[in-house]
Amino acid sequence: MDQLTLLEHFIESEINLLVKLRMGNGMDEKEYENMKRSFSLLIEQWSDKDSIPQDAVQSVMEVCGELYNFSRNYSGEESERIRDAAANISTLRQKGLACDQISDKAKEKVMSSLMEQIEKGGGFFEKLQQGKGLDEEQFEEILEELTTIDDKIFFWDTMPKPLVRILISLYEMDLFVYKYEDEFQDQVEADKIYDAYERFFDLIVG
């Protein structure tokens, strides 16, 4: 099956699955299996490439975070099934995006400052994961850099995998809110992280 058809199937199944979860109808295993199968085949087609189609980026970026967020609207086994689905898709996604090479030097140049801002000081997301809280100055620098290149990267036909991973991490910043509320018992920091996430969301998704 060609890449465009697979992508259409993946997006259609993702939308159907998330709509049913949003409506309170629970996990549709058939739609989940369709989505996972299409995504697995896409991952195979992307395995020898250092970028993915721009048309795939939004769905790839949002699917795991959306599933995890919906899991919190359910309880018991249903919640676990949704979280397991999110974890399985996340594993596939990590495999599919595991490439640090960027063959297009023009794109690499556009991205270089953003990547440097993300990695400095021990890594923006690493510090969040370790419970060190939101580095507000670093976030402002990341957002400023992303704003600067936004009008370029979202008109590319394909997006380098390292950049897709950055966008995923920013899109899933709201998951750190739960971590800081539940694990670290730090509501002040959780609120800061959510405010930062909303600003990124407004920029990228609008």
Short mmCIF file of C-alpha atoms in Angstrom, two decimals:
data_model
loop_
_atom_site.label_atom_id
_atom_site.label_comp_id
_atom_site.label_asym_id
_atom_site.label_seq_id
_atom_site.Cartn_x
_atom_site.Cartn_y
_atom_site.Cartn_z
CA MET A 1 0.00 0.00 0.00
CA ASP A 2 1.37 3.43 -0.90
CA GLN A 3 2.35 5.98 1.74
CA LEU A 4 -0.46 8.43 0.99
CA THR A 5 -3.15 5.76 1.40
CA LEU A 6 -1.57 4.49 4.62
CA LEU A 7 -1.43 8.01 5.98
CA GLU A 8 -5.09 8.58 5.16
CA HIS A 9 -6.02 5.34 6.95
CA PHE A 10 -3.91 6.24 9.97
CA ILE A 11 -5.43 9.72 10.30
CA GLU A 12 -8.99 8.45 9.76
CA SER A 13 -8.62 5.74 12.39
CA GLU A 14 -6.99 8.16 14.83
CA ILE A 15 -9.82 10.67 14.45
CA ASN A 16 -12.50 7.99 14.83
CA LEU A 17 -10.80 6.56 17.92
CA LEU A 18 -10.40 9.94 19.62
CA VAL A 19 -13.95 11.05 18.80
CA LYS A 20 -15.40 7.94 20.41
CA LEU A 21 -13.23 8.46 23.49
CA ARG A 22 -14.30 12.11 23.64
CA MET A 23 -17.97 11.07 23.50
CA GLY A 24 -17.48 8.70 26.42
CA ASN A 25 -17.88 5.54 24.35
CA GLY A 26 -14.64 3.98 25.52
CA MET A 27 -11.83 2.31 23.63
CA ASP A 28 -12.75 1.11 20.13
CA GLU A 29 -10.39 -1.82 19.71
CA LYS A 30 -11.10 -2.17 15.99
CA GLU A 31 -10.19 1.46 15.28
CA TYR A 32 -7.14 1.15 17.51
CA GLU A 33 -5.92 -1.93 15.65
CA ASN A 34 -6.52 -0.20 12.31
CA MET A 35 -4.56 2.82 13.48
CA LYS A 36 -1.71 0.74 14.87
CA ARG A 37 -1.46 -1.37 11.71
CA SER A 38 -1.40 1.69 9.43
CA PHE A 39 1.13 3.42 11.64
CA SER A 40 3.37 0.35 11.77
CA LEU A 41 3.44 0.19 7.98
CA LEU A 42 4.20 3.90 7.78
CA ILE A 43 7.05 3.44 10.24
CA GLU A 44 8.50 0.76 7.95
CA GLN A 45 8.34 3.11 4.98
CA TRP A 46 10.00 5.89 6.98
CA SER A 47 12.72 3.67 8.46
CA ASP A 48 15.41 4.59 5.92
CA LYS A 49 14.52 8.28 5.79
CA ASP A 50 15.58 11.17 8.01
CA SER A 51 12.26 13.05 7.68
CA ILE A 52 8.53 12.38 7.52
CA PRO A 53 5.81 14.00 5.39
CA GLN A 54 4.51 17.32 6.70
CA ASP A 55 0.95 15.97 6.36
CA ALA A 56 1.75 13.32 8.98
CA VAL A 57 3.29 15.60 11.60
CA GLN A 58 0.18 16.81 13.42
CA SER A 59 -1.31 13.34 13.88
CA VAL A 60 2.04 11.85 14.89
CA MET A 61 2.57 14.74 17.29
CA GLU A 62 -0.80 14.59 19.02
CA VAL A 63 -1.89 10.94 19.14
CA CYS A 64 -0.14 9.70 22.31
CA GLY A 65 -0.83 12.78 24.41
CA GLU A 66 -4.48 12.76 23.38
CA LEU A 67 -4.86 9.09 24.29
CA TYR A 68 -3.22 9.61 27.67
CA ASN A 69 -5.40 12.63 28.43
CA PHE A 70 -8.55 10.70 27.54
CA SER A 71 -7.46 7.84 29.78
CA ARG A 72 -7.89 10.21 32.72
CA ASN A 73 -11.57 10.60 31.85
CA TYR A 74 -12.11 6.89 32.43
CA SER A 75 -11.39 4.57 35.33
CA GLY A 76 -10.33 1.03 36.06
CA GLU A 77 -9.62 -1.37 33.21
CA GLU A 78 -10.87 1.03 30.55
CA SER A 79 -8.40 3.69 31.63
CA GLU A 80 -5.60 1.10 31.62
CA ARG A 81 -6.51 -0.09 28.13
CA ILE A 82 -6.29 3.46 26.80
CA ARG A 83 -2.95 4.07 28.54
CA ASP A 84 -1.60 0.81 27.17
CA ALA A 85 -2.64 1.92 23.68
CA ALA A 86 -0.85 5.24 24.19
CA ALA A 87 2.29 3.43 25.37
CA ASN A 88 2.24 1.03 22.40
CA ILE A 89 1.86 3.84 19.87
CA SER A 90 4.58 5.82 21.67
CA THR A 91 6.97 2.86 21.33
CA LEU A 92 6.24 2.62 17.61
CA ARG A 93 6.68 6.36 17.25
CA GLN A 94 10.04 6.37 19.02
CA LYS A 95 11.23 3.63 16.70
CA GLY A 96 10.01 5.50 13.64
CA LEU A 97 11.60 8.80 14.62
CA ALA A 98 14.93 7.42 15.84
CA CYS A 99 17.22 9.32 13.52
CA ASP A 100 19.54 12.21 14.38
CA GLN A 101 20.88 12.80 10.88
CA ILE A 102 19.59 15.66 8.75
CA SER A 103 20.61 15.34 5.13
CA ASP A 104 19.09 18.67 4.09
CA LYS A 105 21.70 21.18 5.25
CA ALA A 106 19.39 24.15 4.65
CA LYS A 107 16.81 22.67 7.04
CA GLU A 108 19.52 21.80 9.54
CA LYS A 109 20.66 25.42 9.54
CA VAL A 110 17.12 26.67 10.19
CA MET A 111 16.75 24.25 13.11
CA SER A 112 20.19 24.59 14.66
CA SER A 113 19.47 27.44 17.11
CA LEU A 114 16.24 25.81 18.31
CA MET A 115 18.02 22.52 18.95
CA GLU A 116 20.78 24.31 20.84
CA GLN A 117 18.23 26.10 23.04
CA ILE A 118 16.50 22.79 23.82
CA GLU A 119 19.73 21.03 24.82
CA LYS A 120 21.54 23.70 26.81
CA GLY A 121 21.79 23.57 30.59
CA GLY A 122 21.33 19.82 30.76
CA GLY A 123 18.32 19.72 28.46
CA PHE A 124 15.00 21.52 28.89
CA PHE A 125 12.86 18.37 28.95
CA GLU A 126 15.37 16.38 30.98
CA LYS A 127 15.12 18.99 33.76
CA LEU A 128 11.34 18.78 33.69
CA GLN A 129 11.50 14.99 33.89
CA GLN A 130 13.86 15.14 36.87
CA GLY A 131 11.53 17.38 38.85
CA LYS A 132 13.64 20.52 38.52
CA GLY A 133 10.66 22.49 37.29
CA LEU A 134 10.16 24.81 34.35
CA ASP A 135 13.20 26.81 33.33
CA GLU A 136 11.20 29.87 32.37
CA GLU A 137 14.10 31.74 30.78
CA GLN A 138 14.98 28.74 28.64
CA PHE A 139 11.35 28.27 27.64
CA GLU A 140 11.12 31.89 26.51
CA GLU A 141 14.22 31.39 24.38
CA ILE A 142 12.79 28.20 22.87
CA LEU A 143 9.46 29.86 22.11
CA GLU A 144 11.16 32.89 20.59
CA GLU A 145 13.29 30.70 18.35
CA LEU A 146 10.30 28.60 17.33
CA THR A 147 8.33 31.75 16.54
CA THR A 148 11.21 32.93 14.36
CA ILE A 149 11.31 29.77 12.25
CA ASP A 150 7.60 28.94 12.34
CA ASP A 151 6.85 30.47 8.95
CA LYS A 152 9.57 28.32 7.39
CA ILE A 153 9.22 24.87 8.93
CA PHE A 154 5.49 24.52 8.47
CA PHE A 155 5.74 25.02 4.73
CA TRP A 156 8.30 22.25 4.28
CA ASP A 157 7.01 19.19 2.42
CA THR A 158 8.86 16.96 4.85
CA MET A 159 10.03 17.59 8.40
CA PRO A 160 13.29 16.20 9.84
CA LYS A 161 12.76 13.59 12.52
CA PRO A 162 14.76 15.46 15.21
CA LEU A 163 12.46 18.45 14.80
CA VAL A 164 9.35 16.25 14.96
CA ARG A 165 10.64 14.84 18.27
CA ILE A 166 11.04 18.37 19.64
CA LEU A 167 7.51 19.31 18.60
CA ILE A 168 6.16 16.15 20.21
CA SER A 169 7.92 16.95 23.48
CA LEU A 170 6.51 20.48 23.47
CA TYR A 171 3.03 19.24 22.56
CA GLU A 172 3.14 16.74 25.42
CA MET A 173 4.29 19.26 28.04
CA ASP A 174 0.82 19.10 29.57
CA LEU A 175 1.61 15.53 30.68
CA PHE A 176 4.24 17.00 33.00
CA VAL A 177 1.42 18.89 34.72
CA TYR A 178 0.06 15.59 36.03
CA LYS A 179 3.54 14.50 37.07
CA TYR A 180 4.10 17.65 39.11
CA GLU A 181 0.62 17.50 40.63
CA ASP A 182 0.56 13.79 41.44
CA GLU A 183 4.20 12.78 41.93
CA PHE A 184 5.96 15.95 43.03
CA GLN A 185 2.96 17.57 44.78
CA ASP A 186 3.92 20.94 43.36
CA GLN A 187 0.85 22.78 42.08
CA VAL A 188 2.68 26.07 41.56
CA GLU A 189 5.16 24.47 39.18
CA ALA A 190 2.37 22.47 37.52
CA ASP A 191 0.52 25.71 36.77
CA LYS A 192 3.66 27.27 35.28
CA ILE A 193 4.14 24.27 33.01
CA TYR A 194 0.52 24.37 31.85
CA ASP A 195 0.74 28.07 31.06
CA ALA A 196 3.88 27.41 29.01
CA TYR A 197 2.18 24.53 27.23
CA GLU A 198 -0.79 26.74 26.31
CA ARG A 199 1.52 29.34 24.79
CA PHE A 200 3.21 26.69 22.67
CA PHE A 201 -0.15 25.22 21.67
CA ASP A 202 -1.42 28.62 20.59
CA LEU A 203 1.66 29.11 18.42
CA ILE A 204 1.66 25.71 16.73
CA VAL A 205 -1.98 24.65 16.63
CA GLY A 206 -3.58 28.06 16.96
#
